[in-house]
Structures are given as structure tokens and as C-alpha cells.
Amino acid sequence: MTTIQNNSTAVNAGATGTAGAINGATAALNASAGSAKQIQDQFMKMLVAQMKYQDPTDPMKSSEMTSQMAQISTVDGINKLNTSMSSLLSQMQSSQAYEATNLVGRSVLIPGNTMNLVKGQAAFGAQLDASATSLKVNILNSAGQTVDVLSMGPQKAGTVPLVWDGKDINGNQLPDGPYKFQLSANVAGKNINPAGLTVAGVTGILNPTGTAPTQIMLDNNTTTSLADIAQIR
């Protein structure tokens, strides 16, 4: 059994919080813009109908007309505000994509349960929602067989970067290549299975189109959003 004590310091990916905020704001604006346009259309139809079928002996007063037109202006103002905000969000997304280019050539931790053993070293991680009194890692080969077990000891909540020396349970060096891992932890007296984190290299950035979030291209032929990055290495 291999025992490894983790002393790594996590590096927070500050861009991920911004990515989540932009995505949420975009969705809210899209919903409010559609709602405001519908309200304005319905309001105009009601006002025209009211004027068309008003009582000739008691026509609509100018003050009432002014009040209702002011309400239409308010709705129109909301639409213009939404348009301005959409433009601002688009600029922020472009800026975010530009800043994300700094990640090219770097490695990141993203959700996953795979790792690559290269020259007897493999990096991966765990995401703990709460502090754990113990963390155990089962290393599996391509056939799904357990080849090593890592006892990590107590771990604090958050992103936990981990490494494996590529040796099996008997201390024999295993060949380089892909492996999988399974996590188990004891949190507040209960056994849980924390989310795993896999290491991937950033090879490029996909510019966002419309309201789509910025995507990063990885060396495992997949893409992910900035919000999914748990750590930049």
C-alpha cells in the first residue's frame, strides 16, 4: 500500500466565477427582453382597442392618455436597457475569451476520473464539499482491476490536488499509460464518494458565439467551459 501525504497548495481559477456570472446574467437578460417586448405589444393592442371602442360621450381624458403613454415609454426603456446590457455582456464575453488565451499551454483540473501515468508520475485531484477525516484512492488499470490504494489522511474542504508514483500495491513500477481512479472519504462520520478531477492541457480557446459561454479546447480532444475549471496548474 502506498501512503502519500498531500502538501500541495491549490491555485484558484479566478476566471471561473466570472464565467458563471456572465452565463447567469445572459440567461436573465434573454428572459426579461422577451417578456418586456411581449408586455409592450400587448399594452399597445389594449390601448388601441380602448381608443377605438371608447364611449363618445365620455372620451379618454388627455391625462389618462399621457399616463398610459408614459407606461409604454417605461417598457420601451426597459427594452433599450436590455439591449445595452446585452451589448455589454457580449463585450465581457469577448474580453473573457481574450484573457482565457493565457491558459493555452497550461494544465487545468476539471471534473473526471481518469489520469495518465507519464514517466512514473500521474496527477489528478478530488473535490471535497466538506473537510474529510480520511481520503482513500483506488487506482484501476485499463481492465478495471485495482492496482494500488492510496491513503491520503485528513483533507480540508475544497480542491485537493493529488499525485501517484505509478507503483502497484506491492511496490512494482507499472507501465505508463491511462488509468482510472475511485475516491472515498469519511465526512462527519459518513462514507462518501467525492467528485474526481482529471488533469488536461489547454490547447486553444473557442470564441463564444451569441450568448454561448467561452469554451476551452483540451489535449484529450474535448472542450469545457471556464466555469468547470477547479484549478489552474
Tab-separated table of C-alpha atoms in Angstrom, residues 15-16 18-24 26-27 30 89-90 92-94 96-97 100 205-217 223-228:
chain	number	residue	atom	x	y	z
A	15	ALA	CA	-11.937	33.357	-14.198
A	16	THR	CA	-14.410	30.604	-13.396
A	18	THR	CA	-16.781	35.435	-13.760
A	19	ALA	CA	-17.781	32.832	-16.326
A	20	GLY	CA	-20.665	31.636	-14.153
A	21	ALA	CA	-21.831	35.195	-13.512
A	22	ILE	CA	-21.839	36.050	-17.219
A	23	ASN	CA	-23.762	32.893	-18.118
A	24	GLY	CA	-26.409	33.632	-15.481
A	26	THR	CA	-27.116	36.338	-20.149
A	27	ALA	CA	-29.951	33.924	-19.422
A	30	ASN	CA	-32.782	36.914	-22.633
A	89	LEU	CA	-22.263	41.181	-21.865
A	90	SER	CA	-21.065	40.471	-25.397
A	92	MET	CA	-17.369	40.995	-21.480
A	93	GLN	CA	-17.507	37.592	-23.178
A	94	SER	CA	-15.038	38.740	-25.825
A	96	GLN	CA	-13.095	36.828	-21.192
A	97	ALA	CA	-12.153	34.815	-24.295
A	100	ALA	CA	-8.554	32.851	-21.443
A	205	ILE	CA	-9.892	28.788	-26.968
A	206	LEU	CA	-13.217	28.712	-28.823
A	207	ASN	CA	-14.580	32.242	-29.266
A	208	PRO	CA	-18.162	32.488	-27.975
A	209	THR	CA	-20.989	32.947	-30.449
A	210	GLY	CA	-24.083	34.855	-29.387
A	211	THR	CA	-24.699	34.203	-25.697
A	212	ALA	CA	-22.733	30.929	-25.595
A	213	PRO	CA	-20.045	30.769	-22.883
A	214	THR	CA	-16.355	30.690	-23.731
A	215	GLN	CA	-15.089	27.147	-24.271
A	216	ILE	CA	-11.522	25.914	-23.845
A	217	MET	CA	-10.076	23.120	-26.004
A	223	THR	CA	-13.893	21.040	-24.608
A	224	THR	CA	-15.083	22.510	-21.330
A	225	SER	CA	-16.266	25.859	-20.022
A	226	LEU	CA	-14.209	28.147	-17.822
A	227	ALA	CA	-16.703	27.579	-15.015
A	228	ASP	CA	-15.725	23.867	-14.887
